[in-house]
CSV table of C-alpha atoms in Angstrom, one decimal:
chain,number,residue,atom,x,y,z
L,1,MET,CA,157.2,110.8,-22.4
L,2,VAL,CA,153.9,110.3,-20.5
L,3,PRO,CA,152.8,106.7,-19.9
L,4,THR,CA,149.3,106.2,-20.6
L,5,SER,CA,146.6,103.7,-20.7
L,6,GLY,CA,143.3,103.8,-22.7
L,7,ILE,CA,142.1,100.6,-20.7
L,8,THR,CA,142.6,102.0,-17.2
L,9,GLY,CA,142.8,105.8,-18.0
L,10,GLU,CA,146.2,106.1,-16.1
L,11,GLY,CA,148.1,109.1,-17.3
L,12,ILE,CA,145.3,110.8,-19.1
L,13,PRO,CA,144.9,113.8,-16.5
L,14,ASP,CA,148.7,114.0,-16.7
L,15,ILE,CA,149.0,114.3,-20.6
L,16,LEU,CA,146.3,116.8,-20.7
L,17,SER,CA,147.9,119.0,-18.0
L,18,LEU,CA,151.4,118.6,-19.9
L,19,LEU,CA,149.5,119.8,-23.1
L,20,VAL,CA,148.1,122.7,-21.4
L,21,LYS,CA,151.4,123.6,-19.7
L,22,TYR,CA,153.3,123.6,-23.1
L,23,SER,CA,150.5,125.4,-25.0
L,24,ILE,CA,150.9,128.3,-22.7
L,25,THR,CA,154.6,128.4,-22.0
L,26,MET,CA,155.9,127.6,-25.5
L,27,PRO,CA,155.8,130.7,-27.6
L,28,ARG,CA,155.5,128.9,-30.9
L,29,ILE,CA,152.5,126.8,-29.7
L,30,SER,CA,150.7,129.7,-27.9
L,31,LYS,CA,151.0,131.9,-31.1
L,32,ARG,CA,149.2,129.1,-33.4
L,33,ILE,CA,146.1,128.9,-30.7
L,34,ARG,CA,143.6,131.2,-32.0
L,35,VAL,CA,139.8,131.8,-31.4
L,36,LYS,CA,138.1,132.1,-34.6
L,37,ASN,CA,135.5,135.1,-33.8
L,38,ASP,CA,134.5,135.3,-37.5
L,39,ARG,CA,132.6,132.0,-37.4
L,40,PHE,CA,130.1,130.6,-34.5
L,41,ASN,CA,130.0,127.1,-33.2
L,42,CYS,CA,127.8,126.3,-30.2
L,43,THR,CA,126.0,123.3,-29.1
L,44,VAL,CA,123.0,122.9,-26.7
L,45,MET,CA,123.9,120.3,-24.0
L,46,GLU,CA,121.1,120.5,-21.6
L,47,VAL,CA,117.8,122.1,-21.1
L,48,LYS,CA,116.9,123.0,-17.5
L,49,MET,CA,114.3,124.9,-15.5
L,50,ILE,CA,116.1,127.1,-13.4
L,51,GLU,CA,114.2,129.0,-10.5
L,52,GLY,CA,114.2,132.8,-11.2
L,53,TYR,CA,115.1,132.4,-14.8
L,54,GLY,CA,112.7,129.9,-16.4
L,55,THR,CA,113.9,127.3,-18.8
L,56,THR,CA,117.5,127.7,-19.7
L,57,ILE,CA,120.0,126.0,-21.8
L,58,ASP,CA,123.5,124.8,-21.1
L,59,CYS,CA,125.8,125.4,-24.0
L,60,ILE,CA,129.4,124.8,-25.2
L,61,LEU,CA,130.6,127.7,-27.1
L,62,VAL,CA,133.3,126.5,-29.2
L,63,ASP,CA,134.1,129.6,-31.7
L,64,GLY,CA,132.6,133.0,-31.9
L,65,LYS,CA,131.0,135.2,-29.4
L,66,ILE,CA,127.4,135.6,-28.1
L,67,LYS,CA,126.0,138.9,-26.7
L,68,LYS,CA,123.0,139.7,-24.7
L,69,ASP,CA,120.0,140.4,-27.0
L,70,ASP,CA,121.4,138.5,-29.7
L,71,GLN,CA,118.8,136.5,-32.0
L,72,ILE,CA,119.4,132.9,-31.6
L,73,VAL,CA,117.9,129.9,-33.6
L,74,LEU,CA,117.9,126.5,-32.3
L,75,LEU,CA,116.0,123.2,-32.9
L,76,GLY,CA,112.7,122.5,-30.8
L,77,PHE,CA,110.7,119.5,-30.5
L,78,LYS,CA,107.9,121.4,-32.3
L,79,GLY,CA,110.0,123.0,-34.9
L,80,PRO,CA,112.7,125.8,-34.8
L,81,ILE,CA,112.9,128.2,-32.0
L,82,VAL,CA,113.5,131.6,-32.7
L,83,THR,CA,114.3,133.9,-29.8
L,84,LYS,CA,116.6,136.5,-28.1
L,85,VAL,CA,119.1,135.9,-25.3
L,86,LYS,CA,117.9,137.5,-22.1
L,87,ALA,CA,120.9,136.6,-20.0
L,88,ILE,CA,124.2,134.8,-20.3
L,89,LEU,CA,125.2,133.0,-17.0
L,90,THR,CA,128.2,131.2,-15.7
L,91,PRO,CA,129.0,129.9,-12.4
L,92,HIS,CA,131.3,131.4,-10.1
L,93,PRO,CA,134.9,130.5,-10.5
L,94,MET,CA,135.8,127.1,-9.2
L,95,LYS,CA,132.2,125.9,-9.0
L,96,GLU,CA,130.2,123.6,-11.1
L,97,MET,CA,127.3,124.9,-13.2
L,98,ARG,CA,125.1,121.9,-11.7
L,99,ILE,CA,125.4,123.5,-8.3
L,100,LYS,CA,122.4,125.7,-7.5
L,101,ASP,CA,123.8,129.0,-6.7
L,102,GLU,CA,123.8,132.5,-8.0
L,103,TYR,CA,125.5,133.0,-11.5
L,104,LEU,CA,127.6,135.5,-12.8
L,105,HIS,CA,125.9,137.7,-15.5
L,106,HIS,CA,127.8,138.6,-18.8
L,107,ASN,CA,126.9,141.0,-21.7
L,108,VAL,CA,129.2,139.1,-24.1
L,109,MET,CA,130.9,135.9,-23.7
L,110,HIS,CA,133.8,134.6,-26.2
L,111,ALA,CA,134.9,131.3,-27.0
L,112,ALA,CA,135.8,128.6,-25.6
L,113,ASN,CA,133.2,128.4,-22.6
L,114,GLY,CA,130.4,126.4,-21.1
L,115,VAL,CA,127.7,129.0,-20.7
L,116,LYS,CA,123.9,129.0,-19.6
L,117,LEU,CA,121.6,130.9,-21.7
L,118,ALA,CA,118.2,132.3,-20.4
L,119,ALA,CA,115.6,133.0,-23.2
L,120,THR,CA,111.9,132.6,-23.9
L,121,GLY,CA,110.6,129.9,-25.5
L,122,LEU,CA,113.1,127.2,-24.6
L,123,ASP,CA,110.9,124.8,-23.3
L,124,GLU,CA,110.9,122.6,-26.3
L,125,ALA,CA,114.8,122.8,-27.0
L,126,VAL,CA,116.4,119.6,-28.1
L,127,ALA,CA,119.6,118.9,-26.3
L,128,GLY,CA,122.5,117.8,-28.5
L,129,THR,CA,121.8,120.2,-31.5
L,130,PRO,CA,123.5,123.3,-32.8
L,131,LEU,CA,122.6,126.7,-31.8
L,132,PHE,CA,122.9,129.6,-34.3
L,133,VAL,CA,123.4,133.5,-33.7
L,134,CYS,CA,121.7,135.4,-36.6
L,135,ASN,CA,122.1,139.1,-37.3
L,136,ASN,CA,119.5,139.7,-40.0
L,137,GLU,CA,116.4,138.0,-41.6
L,138,ASP,CA,118.5,136.1,-44.1
L,139,GLU,CA,120.5,134.4,-41.5
L,140,ILE,CA,117.4,133.5,-39.4
L,141,ASP,CA,115.9,132.0,-42.5
L,142,ASP,CA,119.0,129.9,-43.3
L,143,ALA,CA,119.2,128.8,-39.6
L,144,VAL,CA,115.6,127.9,-39.6
L,145,HIS,CA,116.1,125.7,-42.8
L,146,ILE,CA,119.1,124.1,-41.3
L,147,CYS,CA,117.1,123.2,-38.1
L,148,GLU,CA,114.1,121.9,-40.0
L,149,ALA,CA,116.5,119.6,-42.0
L,150,GLU,CA,118.3,118.4,-38.6
L,151,PHE,CA,114.8,117.8,-37.2
L,152,ASP,CA,113.6,115.7,-40.5
L,153,ASN,CA,116.9,113.8,-40.2
L,154,ILE,CA,116.3,112.9,-36.5
L,155,LYS,CA,112.7,112.0,-37.3
L,156,LYS,CA,114.1,109.5,-39.9
L,157,LYS,CA,116.3,107.7,-37.4
L,158,ILE,CA,113.4,107.2,-34.7
L,159,LYS,CA,111.0,104.6,-35.3
L,160,LEU,CA,108.0,104.4,-33.0
L,161,GLU,CA,106.0,101.2,-32.4
L,162,ASN,CA,102.8,100.7,-30.4
L,163,LEU,CA,104.6,97.9,-28.2
L,164,GLY,CA,107.4,98.7,-25.8
L,165,VAL,CA,108.6,101.0,-23.1
L,166,GLY,CA,108.4,104.8,-23.2
L,167,VAL,CA,111.0,106.8,-21.3
L,168,ALA,CA,110.8,110.4,-20.5
L,169,ALA,CA,113.5,112.5,-18.6
L,170,SER,CA,113.9,116.0,-17.7
L,171,THR,CA,117.5,116.2,-18.8
L,172,LEU,CA,119.6,114.3,-21.2
L,173,GLY,CA,122.0,113.6,-18.4
L,174,SER,CA,119.2,111.9,-16.5
L,175,LEU,CA,118.2,109.9,-19.6
L,176,GLU,CA,121.8,108.8,-20.2
L,177,ALA,CA,122.1,107.6,-16.5
L,178,LEU,CA,119.0,105.4,-16.8
L,179,LEU,CA,120.1,104.2,-20.1
Protein backbone atom coordinates (compact mmCIF):
# COMPACT_ATOMS: atom_id res chain seq x y z
CA MET A 1 0.00 0.00 0.00
CA VAL A 2 1.33 3.44 -0.96
CA PRO A 3 -0.35 6.51 0.53
CA THR A 4 -0.93 9.20 -2.12
CA SER A 5 -2.57 12.59 -2.39
CA GLY A 6 -3.88 14.13 -5.57
CA ILE A 7 -3.94 17.55 -3.91
CA THR A 8 -0.40 17.72 -2.55
CA GLY A 9 1.18 15.20 -4.93
CA GLU A 10 2.58 13.23 -2.03
CA GLY A 11 3.37 9.61 -2.87
CA ILE A 12 3.09 9.91 -6.66
CA PRO A 13 6.83 9.31 -7.25
CA ASP A 14 6.68 6.39 -4.79
CA ILE A 15 3.80 4.67 -6.57
CA LEU A 16 5.42 5.18 -9.99
CA SER A 17 8.66 3.71 -8.67
CA LEU A 18 6.76 0.75 -7.25
CA LEU A 19 4.94 0.13 -10.56
CA VAL A 20 8.22 0.19 -12.50
CA LYS A 21 9.88 -2.10 -9.98
CA TYR A 22 7.07 -4.67 -10.11
CA SER A 23 6.75 -4.53 -13.88
CA ILE A 24 10.43 -5.48 -14.16
CA THR A 25 10.74 -7.99 -11.33
CA MET A 26 7.43 -9.85 -11.58
CA PRO A 27 7.58 -12.28 -14.53
CA ARG A 28 3.82 -12.30 -15.00
CA ILE A 29 3.70 -8.53 -15.57
CA SER A 30 6.93 -8.26 -17.59
CA LYS A 31 5.66 -10.88 -20.07
CA ARG A 32 2.52 -8.83 -20.69
CA ILE A 33 4.40 -5.60 -21.48
CA ARG A 34 4.96 -5.48 -25.21
CA VAL A 35 5.81 -2.83 -27.76
CA LYS A 36 3.54 -2.99 -30.77
CA ASN A 37 5.97 -2.52 -33.67
CA ASP A 38 3.26 -3.27 -36.22
CA ARG A 39 1.62 0.10 -35.65
CA PHE A 40 3.18 3.53 -35.36
CA ASN A 41 2.18 6.19 -32.85
CA CYS A 42 4.23 9.37 -32.51
CA THR A 43 3.34 12.90 -31.40
CA VAL A 44 5.20 16.12 -32.13
CA MET A 45 5.80 17.91 -28.83
CA GLU A 46 7.97 20.90 -29.73
CA VAL A 47 9.49 22.58 -32.77
CA LYS A 48 12.93 24.15 -32.25
CA MET A 49 15.79 25.65 -34.20
CA ILE A 50 19.03 23.86 -33.24
CA GLU A 51 22.35 25.21 -34.43
CA GLY A 52 23.97 22.79 -36.85
CA TYR A 53 20.75 20.84 -37.49
CA GLY A 54 18.27 23.53 -38.53
CA THR A 55 14.68 23.22 -37.40
CA THR A 56 14.08 20.02 -35.43
CA ILE A 57 11.07 18.48 -33.76
CA ASP A 58 10.95 16.83 -30.36
CA CYS A 59 8.65 13.81 -30.49
CA ILE A 60 7.29 11.15 -28.19
CA LEU A 61 7.52 7.77 -29.93
CA VAL A 62 4.87 5.63 -28.24
CA ASP A 63 4.60 2.61 -30.56
CA GLY A 64 6.57 1.36 -33.53
CA LYS A 65 9.96 2.38 -34.83
CA ILE A 66 11.45 5.13 -36.94
CA LYS A 67 14.55 4.91 -39.11
CA LYS A 68 16.88 7.39 -40.72
CA ASP A 69 15.68 8.20 -44.28
CA ASP A 70 12.06 7.23 -43.45
CA GLN A 71 9.40 9.28 -45.23
CA ILE A 72 7.36 11.21 -42.64
CA VAL A 73 4.18 13.27 -42.85
CA LEU A 74 3.13 15.80 -40.24
CA LEU A 75 0.86 18.80 -39.95
CA GLY A 76 2.22 22.24 -40.83
CA PHE A 77 0.66 25.70 -40.55
CA LYS A 78 0.51 25.90 -44.35
CA GLY A 79 -0.66 22.31 -44.88
CA PRO A 80 0.83 18.82 -44.53
CA ILE A 81 4.63 18.49 -44.57
CA VAL A 82 6.10 15.50 -46.40
CA THR A 83 9.83 15.04 -45.79
CA LYS A 84 12.57 12.50 -45.02
CA VAL A 85 14.27 12.02 -41.66
CA LYS A 86 17.87 13.23 -41.85
CA ALA A 87 18.87 12.46 -38.28
CA ILE A 88 17.43 10.79 -35.19
CA LEU A 89 18.91 12.35 -32.08
CA THR A 90 18.71 11.66 -28.36
CA PRO A 91 20.49 13.35 -25.47
CA HIS A 92 23.32 11.62 -23.70
CA PRO A 93 22.18 9.33 -20.88
CA MET A 94 21.22 11.09 -17.67
CA LYS A 95 20.90 14.48 -19.43
CA GLU A 96 17.83 16.40 -20.51
CA MET A 97 16.97 17.15 -24.13
CA ARG A 98 16.68 20.86 -23.32
CA ILE A 99 20.36 21.18 -22.41
CA LYS A 100 22.34 22.39 -25.41
CA ASP A 101 24.96 19.75 -25.97
CA GLU A 102 26.00 17.15 -28.48
CA TYR A 103 23.39 14.53 -29.25
CA LEU A 104 23.68 10.81 -29.83
CA HIS A 105 22.89 9.84 -33.44
CA HIS A 106 20.79 6.74 -34.15
CA ASN A 107 19.88 4.90 -37.33
CA VAL A 108 16.78 3.28 -35.79
CA MET A 109 14.75 4.21 -32.72
CA HIS A 110 12.18 1.89 -31.13
CA ALA A 111 9.32 2.86 -28.84
CA ALA A 112 8.90 4.19 -26.22
CA ASN A 113 11.30 7.11 -26.33
CA GLY A 114 11.55 10.84 -26.62
CA VAL A 115 13.48 11.68 -29.78
CA LYS A 116 14.59 14.73 -31.69
CA LEU A 117 14.14 14.48 -35.46
CA ALA A 118 16.01 16.62 -37.98
CA ALA A 119 14.55 16.98 -41.48
CA THR A 120 14.00 19.62 -44.13
CA GLY A 121 10.87 21.76 -44.16
CA LEU A 122 10.00 21.52 -40.47
CA ASP A 123 9.80 25.32 -39.99
CA GLU A 124 5.99 25.32 -40.14
CA ALA A 125 5.37 22.12 -38.10
CA VAL A 126 2.55 22.25 -35.55
CA ALA A 127 3.29 20.99 -32.04
CA GLY A 128 0.80 18.63 -30.43
CA THR A 129 -0.13 16.84 -33.65
CA PRO A 130 0.58 13.28 -34.83
CA LEU A 131 3.51 12.27 -37.01
CA PHE A 132 3.17 9.47 -39.57
CA VAL A 133 5.82 7.21 -41.14
CA CYS A 134 4.91 6.24 -44.70
CA ASN A 135 6.41 3.43 -46.78
CA ASN A 136 4.62 4.03 -50.09
CA GLU A 137 2.60 6.62 -52.03
CA ASP A 138 -0.76 5.29 -50.81
CA GLU A 139 0.27 5.70 -47.18
CA ILE A 140 1.55 9.22 -47.93
CA ASP A 141 -1.81 10.14 -49.51
CA ASP A 142 -3.71 8.73 -46.52
CA ALA A 143 -1.49 10.61 -44.05
CA VAL A 144 -1.85 13.86 -46.04
CA HIS A 145 -5.66 13.51 -45.96
CA ILE A 146 -5.60 12.87 -42.21
CA CYS A 147 -3.39 15.95 -41.69
CA GLU A 148 -5.68 18.10 -43.83
CA ALA A 149 -8.72 16.95 -41.85
CA GLU A 150 -6.87 17.69 -38.59
CA PHE A 151 -5.94 21.16 -39.88
CA ASP A 152 -9.57 21.89 -40.85
CA ASN A 153 -10.69 20.72 -37.42
CA ILE A 154 -8.19 23.03 -35.71
CA LYS A 155 -9.24 26.00 -37.89
CA LYS A 156 -12.88 25.48 -36.87
CA LYS A 157 -11.95 25.76 -33.20
CA ILE A 158 -9.95 28.98 -33.57
CA LYS A 159 -11.94 32.18 -34.08
CA LEU A 160 -10.07 35.34 -35.05
CA GLU A 161 -11.27 38.85 -34.24
CA ASN A 162 -9.96 42.30 -35.11
CA LEU A 163 -9.79 43.34 -31.44
CA GLY A 164 -7.62 41.74 -28.83
CA VAL A 165 -4.05 40.70 -28.18
CA GLY A 166 -2.03 38.40 -30.40
CA VAL A 167 0.60 36.22 -28.81
CA ALA A 168 3.46 34.53 -30.65
CA ALA A 169 6.10 32.26 -29.14
CA SER A 170 9.01 30.28 -30.56
CA THR A 171 7.99 27.10 -28.73
CA LEU A 172 4.82 25.66 -27.25
CA GLY A 173 6.48 25.52 -23.83
CA SER A 174 7.14 29.27 -23.91
CA LEU A 175 3.52 29.95 -24.84
CA GLU A 176 2.25 27.74 -22.02
CA ALA A 177 4.49 29.55 -19.54
CA LEU A 178 3.11 32.89 -20.75
CA LEU A 179 -0.49 31.71 -20.42
